[in-house]
Coordinates of C-alpha atoms and ligand atoms in Angstrom, one line a residue:
X1 CA -9.2 27.2 8.1
X2 CA -8.9 25.3 11.4
X3 CA -8.8 21.6 10.7
X4 CA -8.5 18.5 12.9
X5 CA -7.4 15.2 11.3
X6 CA -8.2 12.2 13.5
X7 CA -5.9 9.3 12.9
X8 CA -2.2 10.1 12.1
X9 CA -1.2 7.1 10.0
X10 CA -0.2 6.9 6.3
X11 CA -3.3 8.8 5.2
X12 CA -3.9 11.2 8.1
X13 CA -0.3 12.3 8.5
X14 CA 0.0 13.1 4.8
X15 CA -3.4 14.7 4.6
X16 CA -2.8 16.9 7.6
X17 CA 0.7 17.9 6.5
X18 CA -0.4 18.7 2.9
X19 CA -3.4 20.7 4.2
X20 CA -1.0 22.7 6.4
X21 CA 1.3 23.3 3.5
X22 CA -1.4 25.5 1.8
X23 CA -1.8 27.6 5.0
X24 CA -4.5 25.9 7.0
X25 CA -4.1 25.5 10.7
X26 CA -4.0 21.7 11.2
X27 CA -4.0 19.5 14.3
X28 CA -3.3 15.8 13.7
X29 CA -4.7 13.6 16.5
X30 CA -3.9 10.0 17.3
X31 CA -4.6 7.7 20.3
X32 CA -1.1 6.2 19.9
X33 CA 1.0 8.2 22.4
X34 CA 4.3 6.9 21.0
X35 CA 3.5 8.1 17.5
X36 CA 2.5 11.6 18.7
X37 CA 5.5 11.7 21.0
X38 CA 7.8 11.0 18.0
X39 CA 6.1 13.7 15.9
X40 CA 6.3 16.2 18.7
X41 CA 10.0 15.6 18.9
X42 CA 10.3 16.2 15.1
X43 CA 10.6 12.5 14.2
X44 CA 8.5 10.8 11.6
X45 CA 7.0 7.4 12.5
X46 CA 6.6 6.2 8.9
X47 CA 8.7 6.4 5.7
X48 CA 7.2 8.4 2.9
X49 CA 9.4 10.3 0.5
X50 CA 9.4 14.0 1.1
X51 CA 7.2 13.9 4.1
X52 CA 9.8 14.6 6.8
X53 CA 10.8 17.9 5.2
X54 CA 7.2 19.0 4.8
X55 CA 6.3 18.2 8.4
X56 CA 9.4 20.0 9.6
X57 CA 8.5 23.2 7.6
X58 CA 4.9 23.3 8.6
X59 CA 5.5 22.4 12.3
X60 CA 8.1 25.2 12.4
X61 CA 5.6 27.6 10.8
X62 CA 3.1 26.6 13.6
X63 CA 0.5 25.5 11.0
X64 CA 0.9 21.8 12.0
X65 CA 0.4 20.4 15.5
X66 CA 0.2 17.0 17.0
X67 CA -1.8 15.8 20.0
X68 CA -3.5 12.9 21.7
X69 CA -6.2 15.3 23.0
X70 CA -9.0 14.8 20.6
X71 CA -11.4 17.1 22.4
X72 CA -9.2 20.2 22.2
X73 CA -8.4 19.5 18.5
X74 CA -12.1 19.0 17.6
X75 CA -13.3 22.0 19.5
X76 CA -13.5 25.0 17.2
X77 CA -12.4 23.0 14.1
X78 CA -14.4 23.9 10.9
X79 CA -13.4 20.6 9.3
X80 CA -12.8 17.3 11.2
X81 CA -11.3 14.6 9.0
X82 CA -11.7 11.0 10.0
X83 CA -8.6 9.1 8.8
X84 CA -8.5 6.2 11.2
X85 CA -7.9 2.6 10.1
X86 CA -10.7 0.5 8.8
X87 CA -9.1 -3.0 8.7
X88 CA -10.7 -6.3 7.7
X89 CA -12.7 -8.1 10.4
X90 CA -12.1 -11.9 10.7
X91 CA -15.0 -12.6 8.3
X92 CA -13.6 -10.2 5.6
X93 CA -16.1 -7.4 6.3
X94 CA -14.9 -4.0 7.4
X95 CA -14.1 -3.3 11.0
X96 CA -15.5 0.2 11.7
X97 CA -14.9 0.2 15.4
X98 CA -12.3 3.0 15.2
X99 CA -14.7 5.2 13.2
X100 CA -17.5 4.7 15.8
X101 CA -15.2 5.4 18.7
X102 CA -14.1 8.7 17.1
X103 CA -17.7 9.7 16.2
X104 CA -18.7 9.3 19.9
X105 CA -15.6 11.2 21.0
X106 CA -16.0 14.2 18.7
X107 CA -19.8 14.6 19.1
X108 CA -19.7 16.7 22.3
X109 CA -17.1 19.1 20.8
X110 CA -18.6 19.9 17.4
X111 CA -19.5 23.5 16.8
X112 CA -22.6 24.4 14.7
X113 CA -20.3 25.2 11.8
X114 CA -18.3 22.0 12.0
X115 CA -18.2 19.6 9.0
X116 CA -17.2 16.0 9.6
X117 CA -15.3 14.6 6.6
X118 CA -14.7 10.9 6.3
X119 CA -11.5 10.1 4.5
X120 CA -11.2 6.6 5.8
X121 CA -12.3 4.0 3.3
X122 CA -15.7 2.9 4.6
X123 CA -18.5 0.7 3.1
X124 CA -21.4 2.4 1.4
X125 CA -24.0 3.5 3.9
X126 CA -21.5 4.5 6.5
X127 CA -21.9 8.2 5.8
X128 CA -25.7 7.9 6.4
X129 CA -25.1 5.9 9.6
X130 CA -22.5 8.4 10.9
X131 CA -25.0 11.3 10.2
X132 CA -27.7 9.5 12.1
X133 CA -25.4 8.7 15.0
X134 CA -24.3 12.3 15.3
X135 CA -27.9 13.5 15.3
X136 CA -28.6 11.0 18.1
X137 CA -25.6 12.2 20.1
X138 CA -25.9 16.0 19.5
X139 CA -29.6 16.4 19.0
X140 CA -29.0 18.4 15.7
X141 CA -28.1 17.8 12.1
X142 CA -24.3 17.7 11.7
X143 CA -23.1 17.7 8.1
X144 CA -21.0 14.7 7.2
X145 CA -19.1 14.6 3.9
X146 CA -17.4 11.6 2.2
X147 CA -14.0 12.3 0.8
X148 CA -12.2 9.1 -0.1
X149 CA -8.4 9.2 -0.5
X150 CA -6.6 7.9 -3.6
X151 CA -3.0 8.5 -2.6
X152 CA -0.5 5.8 -3.1
X153 CA 2.2 5.0 -0.4
X154 CA 5.6 5.8 -1.9
X155 CA 4.2 8.8 -3.9
X156 CA 1.7 10.0 -1.3
X157 CA 2.8 13.7 -1.2
X158 CA 2.8 14.0 -5.0
X159 CA -0.6 12.3 -5.2
X160 CA -2.1 14.5 -2.6
X161 CA -0.7 17.7 -4.0
X162 CA -1.6 16.8 -7.6
X163 CA -4.4 14.4 -7.5
X164 CA -6.0 12.9 -10.7
X165 CA -9.3 13.9 -9.2
X166 CA -10.8 14.8 -5.8
X167 CA -14.1 13.0 -5.0
X168 CA -16.5 14.5 -2.5
X169 CA -19.8 13.0 -1.4
X170 CA -22.1 15.7 0.0
X171 CA -25.7 16.4 0.8
X172 CA -25.6 20.2 0.6
X173 CA -24.2 22.9 -1.7
X174 CA -22.7 24.7 1.3
X175 CA -20.5 21.8 2.3
X176 CA -19.5 21.3 -1.3
X177 CA -18.3 24.9 -1.4
X178 CA -16.2 24.6 1.7
X179 CA -14.5 21.5 0.3
X180 CA -14.1 23.1 -3.1
X181 CA -12.3 26.1 -1.4
X182 CA -10.1 23.7 0.5
X183 CA -9.0 21.7 -2.5
X184 CA -8.6 24.5 -5.1
X185 CA -4.9 24.9 -4.5
X186 CA -4.4 21.2 -5.3
X187 CA -6.4 21.3 -8.5
X188 CA -4.6 24.0 -10.4
X189 CA -3.8 21.8 -13.4
X190 CA -7.5 21.5 -14.4
X191 CA -8.0 18.2 -12.6
X192 CA -11.6 17.8 -11.5
X193 CA -13.3 18.0 -8.2
X194 CA -16.2 15.5 -8.6
X195 CA -19.2 16.2 -6.4
X196 CA -21.6 13.3 -5.9
X197 CA -23.8 11.6 -3.3
X198 CA -22.0 10.2 -0.3
X199 CA -23.1 6.7 -1.3
X200 CA -21.5 7.1 -4.7
X201 CA -18.3 8.5 -3.2
X202 CA -18.0 5.6 -0.8
X203 CA -18.5 3.1 -3.6
X204 CA -16.1 4.9 -5.9
X205 CA -13.1 4.2 -3.6
X206 CA -13.9 0.4 -3.3
X207 CA -14.7 0.1 -7.0
X208 CA -11.4 1.8 -8.0
X209 CA -9.3 -0.4 -5.7
X210 CA -11.2 -3.5 -6.7
X211 CA -10.7 -2.8 -10.4
X212 CA -7.0 -2.2 -9.9
X213 CA -6.7 -5.5 -8.0
X214 CA -8.7 -7.3 -10.7
X215 CA -6.1 -6.2 -13.3
X216 CA -3.3 -7.5 -11.1
X217 CA -4.9 -10.8 -10.4
X218 CA -5.9 -11.2 -14.1
X219 CA -2.3 -10.6 -15.4
X220 CA -1.0 -13.0 -12.7
X221 CA -3.3 -15.7 -13.8
X222 CA -2.3 -15.2 -17.4
X223 CA 1.4 -15.2 -16.4
X224 CA 1.0 -18.6 -14.7
X225 CA -0.6 -19.9 -17.9
X226 CA 2.1 -18.4 -20.1
X227 CA 4.7 -20.2 -18.0
X228 CA 3.0 -23.6 -18.5
X229 CA 2.6 -23.1 -22.2
X230 CA 6.1 -21.7 -23.0
X231 CA 4.8 -18.2 -23.8
X232 CA 6.5 -15.1 -22.3
X233 CA 4.1 -12.9 -20.4
X234 CA 6.2 -9.8 -21.1
X235 CA 5.8 -10.3 -24.8
X236 CA 2.1 -11.0 -24.3
X237 CA 1.8 -7.9 -22.1
X238 CA 3.4 -5.8 -24.9
X239 CA 1.0 -7.4 -27.4
X240 CA -2.1 -6.5 -25.5
X241 CA -1.1 -3.2 -23.8
X242 CA -0.6 -1.2 -26.9
X243 CA -4.3 -1.6 -27.5
X244 CA -5.6 1.8 -26.5
X245 CA -8.7 0.0 -24.9
X246 CA -6.4 -1.8 -22.5
X247 CA -3.3 0.3 -21.7
X248 CA -0.2 -0.6 -19.7
X249 CA -1.1 0.4 -16.1
X250 CA -1.4 -2.3 -13.4
X251 CA -0.8 -5.1 -15.8
X252 CA 2.6 -6.1 -14.4
X253 CA 2.8 -9.8 -13.4
X254 CA 4.4 -10.4 -10.0
X255 CA 4.0 -12.0 -6.6
X256 CA 0.5 -10.6 -5.8
X257 CA -0.7 -7.4 -4.4
X258 CA -0.3 -6.5 -0.7
X259 CA -0.6 -3.4 1.4
X260 CA -3.3 -2.2 3.7
X261 CA -5.8 -1.3 1.0
X262 CA -6.2 -3.7 -2.0
X263 CA -6.6 -7.0 0.0
X264 CA -9.0 -5.5 2.6
X265 CA -11.0 -3.4 0.1
X266 CA -11.6 -6.3 -2.3
X267 CA -12.9 -8.4 0.7
X268 CA -14.8 -5.4 2.1
X269 CA -16.7 -4.8 -1.1
X270 CA -17.4 -8.5 -1.4
X271 CA -18.8 -8.5 2.1
X272 CA -21.1 -5.5 1.2
X273 CA -22.3 -7.4 -1.9
X274 CA -23.1 -10.5 0.2
X275 CA -25.1 -8.4 2.7
X276 CA -27.2 -7.1 -0.3
X277 CA -27.8 -10.7 -1.5
X278 CA -25.4 -10.7 -4.4
X279 CA -22.6 -13.3 -4.9
X280 CA -19.4 -11.3 -5.7
X281 CA -18.0 -13.9 -8.1
X282 CA -15.3 -11.7 -9.6
X283 CA -14.2 -10.1 -6.3
X284 CA -13.9 -13.6 -4.7
X285 CA -11.8 -14.8 -7.6
X286 CA -9.6 -11.8 -7.5
X287 CA -8.9 -12.4 -3.8
X288 CA -8.3 -16.1 -4.2
X289 CA -6.0 -15.7 -7.2
X290 CA -4.0 -13.2 -5.2
X291 CA -3.6 -15.4 -2.1
X292 CA -2.4 -18.1 -4.4
X293 CA 0.0 -15.8 -6.3
X294 CA 1.8 -14.9 -3.0
X295 CA 2.9 -18.5 -2.8
X296 CA 4.3 -18.8 -6.3
X297 CA 7.8 -17.7 -5.6
X298 CA 8.2 -20.0 -2.6
X299 CA 7.0 -22.9 -4.6
X300 CA 9.6 -22.3 -7.3
X301 CA 12.3 -22.2 -4.7
X302 CA 11.0 -25.4 -3.1
X303 CA 10.9 -27.2 -6.4
X304 CA 14.3 -26.0 -7.5
X305 CA 15.9 -27.4 -4.3
X306 CA 13.6 -30.5 -4.2
X307 CA 12.1 -29.4 -0.9
X308 CA 15.5 -29.6 0.8
X309 CA 16.0 -26.1 2.3
X310 CA 17.2 -26.9 5.8
X311 CA 20.8 -26.5 4.8
X312 CA 20.2 -23.6 2.4
X313 CA 20.7 -19.9 2.7
X314 CA 18.3 -17.7 0.8
X315 CA 18.8 -14.0 0.4
X316 CA 15.5 -12.0 0.2
X317 CA 15.7 -8.6 -1.5
X318 CA 12.7 -6.4 -0.7
X319 CA 10.2 -6.8 2.2
X320 CA 7.9 -3.8 1.9
X321 CA 4.7 -4.5 0.0
X322 CA 5.9 -2.1 -2.7
X323 CA 8.9 0.3 -3.2
X324 CA 8.9 3.7 -1.6
X325 CA 7.3 2.6 1.7
X326 CA 8.2 0.9 5.0
X327 CA 4.7 -0.7 5.1
X328 CA 4.7 -4.5 5.3
X329 CA 1.0 -5.0 5.9
X330 CA -0.1 -8.1 3.8
X331 CA 3.3 -8.0 2.0
X332 CA 4.0 -11.0 -0.2
X333 CA 7.5 -11.1 1.3
X334 CA 5.9 -12.2 4.6
X335 CA 4.2 -15.2 3.0
X336 CA 7.5 -16.2 1.4
X337 CA 9.5 -15.8 4.6
X338 CA 6.9 -17.8 6.6
X339 CA 7.1 -20.7 4.1
X340 CA 10.9 -20.7 3.8
X341 CA 11.3 -20.6 7.6
X342 CA 8.9 -23.5 7.9
X343 CA 11.1 -25.5 5.5
X344 CA 14.1 -24.7 7.7
X345 CA 16.0 -22.2 5.4
X346 CA 18.4 -19.6 6.7
X347 CA 17.2 -16.2 5.5
X348 CA 19.4 -13.1 4.9
X349 CA 16.9 -10.3 4.3
X350 CA 17.4 -6.7 3.1
X351 CA 15.0 -3.8 2.5
X352 CA 16.1 -0.1 2.6
X353 CA 13.0 1.0 4.7
X354 CA 11.0 -1.9 6.0
X355 CA 13.6 -3.7 8.2
X356 CA 12.2 -2.3 11.4
X357 CA 8.7 -3.6 10.9
X358 CA 10.0 -7.0 9.8
X359 CA 12.4 -7.2 12.8
X360 CA 9.5 -6.5 15.1
X361 CA 7.6 -9.4 13.6
X362 CA 10.4 -12.0 13.3
X363 CA 13.0 -11.0 15.9
X364 CA 16.1 -13.2 15.7
X365 CA 14.6 -15.7 13.2
X366 CA 16.1 -13.8 10.3
X367 CA 19.5 -12.3 9.5
X368 CA 19.1 -8.6 8.8
X369 CA 21.5 -7.1 6.2
X370 CA 21.9 -3.4 5.9
X371 CA 22.7 -3.5 2.2
X372 CA 21.8 -5.5 -0.8
X373 CA 25.1 -7.1 -1.4
X374 CA 25.7 -8.3 2.2
X375 CA 22.5 -10.3 2.0
X376 CA 24.0 -12.4 -0.8
X377 CA 27.0 -13.7 1.2
X378 CA 27.1 -17.5 0.8
X379 CA 23.5 -17.5 -0.4
X380 CA 22.3 -20.5 -2.4
X381 CA 19.8 -18.3 -4.1
X382 CA 18.3 -14.8 -4.0
X383 CA 14.6 -14.1 -4.1
X384 CA 13.5 -10.6 -5.3
X385 CA 10.2 -9.6 -3.8
X386 CA 10.0 -5.8 -4.0
X387 CA 11.2 -3.9 -7.0
X388 CA 13.3 -1.2 -5.3
X389 CA 15.3 0.8 -7.9
X390 CA 18.7 -0.3 -6.5
X391 CA 17.9 -3.9 -7.3
X392 CA 17.6 -3.1 -11.0
X393 CA 21.3 -2.8 -11.9
X394 CA 23.4 -4.9 -9.5
X395 CA 26.9 -5.9 -10.4
X396 CA 26.1 -9.5 -11.6
X397 CA 29.8 -10.6 -11.6
X398 CA 30.1 -9.5 -8.0
X399 CA 26.8 -11.2 -7.1
X400 CA 28.0 -14.5 -8.6
X401 CA 31.2 -14.3 -6.6
X402 CA 29.4 -13.6 -3.3
X403 CA 26.8 -16.3 -3.7
X404 CA 27.4 -20.0 -3.1
X405 CA 25.2 -20.8 -6.1
X406 CA 24.1 -18.4 -8.9
X407 CA 20.4 -18.7 -8.6
X408 CA 17.8 -15.9 -8.8
X409 CA 14.1 -16.1 -8.2
X410 CA 12.8 -12.8 -9.5
X411 CA 9.2 -12.1 -8.3
X412 CA 9.2 -8.8 -10.2
X413 CA 10.6 -9.6 -13.6
X414 CA 13.4 -7.1 -13.2
X415 CA 15.9 -8.7 -15.7
X416 CA 15.9 -10.3 -19.1
X417 CA 16.2 -14.1 -19.0
X418 CA 18.7 -14.3 -21.8
X419 CA 20.9 -11.7 -20.3
X420 CA 20.9 -13.6 -17.0
X421 CA 21.9 -16.8 -18.6
X422 CA 24.8 -15.0 -20.3
X423 CA 25.8 -13.7 -16.9
X424 CA 25.9 -17.2 -15.6
X425 CA 22.7 -17.4 -13.5
X426 CA 19.9 -19.9 -13.2
X427 CA 17.0 -17.5 -13.4
X428 CA 13.3 -17.9 -12.6
X429 CA 10.8 -15.1 -13.1
X430 CA 7.0 -14.8 -13.3
X431 CA 5.3 -15.9 -16.5
X432 CA 8.5 -16.5 -18.5
X433 CA 10.4 -19.7 -19.1
X434 CA 13.2 -20.3 -16.7
X435 CA 16.8 -20.3 -17.9
X436 CA 19.6 -22.4 -16.5
X437 CA 23.2 -21.4 -15.9
X438 CA 25.7 -23.2 -18.2
X439 CA 23.2 -24.4 -20.8
Ligands
NAD1 N1 -2.5 3.6 3.4 C1 -3.0 3.9 2.2 O1 -2.2 3.9 1.2 C2 -4.4 4.4 2.0 C3 -4.8 5.1 0.9 C4 -6.1 5.5 0.7 C5 -7.0 5.3 1.7 N2 -6.6 4.6 2.9 C6 -7.6 4.4 3.9 O2 -7.4 5.4 4.9 C7 -7.7 4.9 6.2 C8 -6.4 5.0 7.1 O3 -5.4 4.2 6.5 P1 -3.9 4.3 7.0 O4 -3.1 3.4 6.1 O5 -3.5 5.7 7.2 O6 -4.0 3.6 8.5 P2 -2.9 3.6 9.6 O7 -3.2 2.3 10.4 O8 -1.6 3.9 9.1 O9 -3.4 4.8 10.5 C9 -4.6 4.9 11.3 C10 -4.3 5.7 12.5 O10 -5.5 5.9 13.3 C11 -5.2 5.8 14.7 N3 -6.4 5.6 15.4 C12 -7.1 4.5 15.5 N4 -8.2 4.6 16.4 C13 -8.1 5.9 16.8 C14 -8.9 6.7 17.7 N5 -9.9 6.2 18.3 N6 -8.5 8.0 17.9 C15 -7.4 8.5 17.3 N7 -6.6 7.8 16.5 C16 -7.0 6.5 16.2 C17 -4.2 4.7 14.8 O11 -3.4 4.8 15.9 C18 -3.3 5.0 13.5 O12 -2.2 5.8 13.8 C19 -8.1 3.5 6.0 O13 -9.5 3.5 5.9 C20 -7.5 3.1 4.7 O14 -8.3 2.1 4.0 C21 -5.3 4.2 3.0

C-alpha cells in the first residue's frame, strides 16, 4: 500500500518506519528541512531504541522515503496519515494550526481512493471538522478516519509492533476494512482492533492519557501526605496495589509527569469540557497537583541548604522526561534546573541521551558531563530526576569519595533509605522519611 505520513516526529517517524517494515511503500514528510536532510543522509534526528536499525533496513529496501515535498507524497497515496504536533495553546486548549495547514495542502492532491487518517491527538469533533473542510476544498466526500496512537517514547517500536489494541474511528465499513488489513500484521497475538465512531476514538486517546495522569497525580499527593505523617509511600503502594481492583501500573510516586502528551492532553481535555459548559474539576486538580509536584525536589534541596545555594555544586542525574528518550518537553528536570539556577547553584548535569536538547536551551549556564560519575565531582549533593537504568546500581563508596558532601535527593525512589544511611548518605526521596548520614 502506498502511504504518506505527514509529520516526521516521535510518532510520524515511528509509524512510517513500522508501516514500511511490513512491506508498505511509505513516504515520511516534514516541513523541517533539517530533519529531512538528516534522515536522507541516514541519520536519525531523535533517540528511540531500535529505530535507527529499522530506518536503515527499510530505507535500503526502498520502502521508506523522506521528503519535504508534501504534494508528491500525497499524490497517489492510498492512506495519508496526519502525525503533526498538536501542542497546547496559551489558554491550555489544543493548537490545531498544523493540522489545518496540512489539510489545506493535501486537498488538491487527494485521489478518489485516498483515505486521510488522523493519528495526531486531536479534540473530539476534529474528524468531523476535517471532513467538512475537505469537502469544501475538494467538492467531494473524502473519507477521514481517526486512529489515535498509544505508543510510549522509549518503547515506541515495541508498542507499535505489538500494540495492546488499535483504535480506529470510521464512518464506513470500506475504510474500516482497509485499516484492518493494514494493522493485521501487528495484531497477531489476538490483540483487538477496536472499531468505533471517530468521536469516540478521539475521546479515547484523551481519556486514556488523562486517567494515567490522574493515577500519577493521585499517588504523588498521597506520597506528600505520607511524608508529613511518617508513613512510607512504598509500603502503602504495596499495601494497595496487590488489590486486583487497583494494580501496580502508573502508581509510582515521583517528581511529576512531563513529556509532550500528558500535560497537554489533560489541559486539552479540560478545555474541551469547558467549551461544553462543564467544569473539569478532576482534570484541573490533576494538572495543578502535577505542576506543584515538579517543584518538590527543588524545595527539598533549598530546605536542606537553608536556601544558600550560591556556593553549592549540585549534580543532576537525568534530564529527559523519562528513560529511553531524548525528549525534554515539559520535563521535571527543567523546572528543577530553572529553580537551582535562580538560587545561584552551579549545576553539573548528565543524561545519556538528552544533553543535546538541554544544551540548546541552557547553553553555557550548565556544566555538561558525559558520564554519571563525572557529574558528581565536588558536588554538594546529587539530584536524581530520571530513572535511567545505569543510576540504579552506582558504586556508593566511589560516589561518596567524589562528592564534597554525601547527600542524595532521589526524585524516583531508586534506593532503600536504610541502605543509603548504612552507605553513609543523607538521603531524601519522595513520600518516605529522610535519613541522615551518621545518625
Ligand atoms: N510523542 C508521543 O509519545 C506521542 C504518543 C502518542 C500520540 N502523540 C501525538 O502525536 C502527534 C505528534 O506528536 P510528536 O511527539 O510526534 O510531535 P513532534 O513535534 O515530535 O513531531 C511533529 C512533526 O510535525 C512536523 N510538522 C508540523 N507542521 C507540519 C506541516 N505543516 N507539514 C509537515 N510537517 C509538519 C514538525 O516539523 C515535526 O517534525 C501529537 O498530536 C501528539 O499528541 C504523541
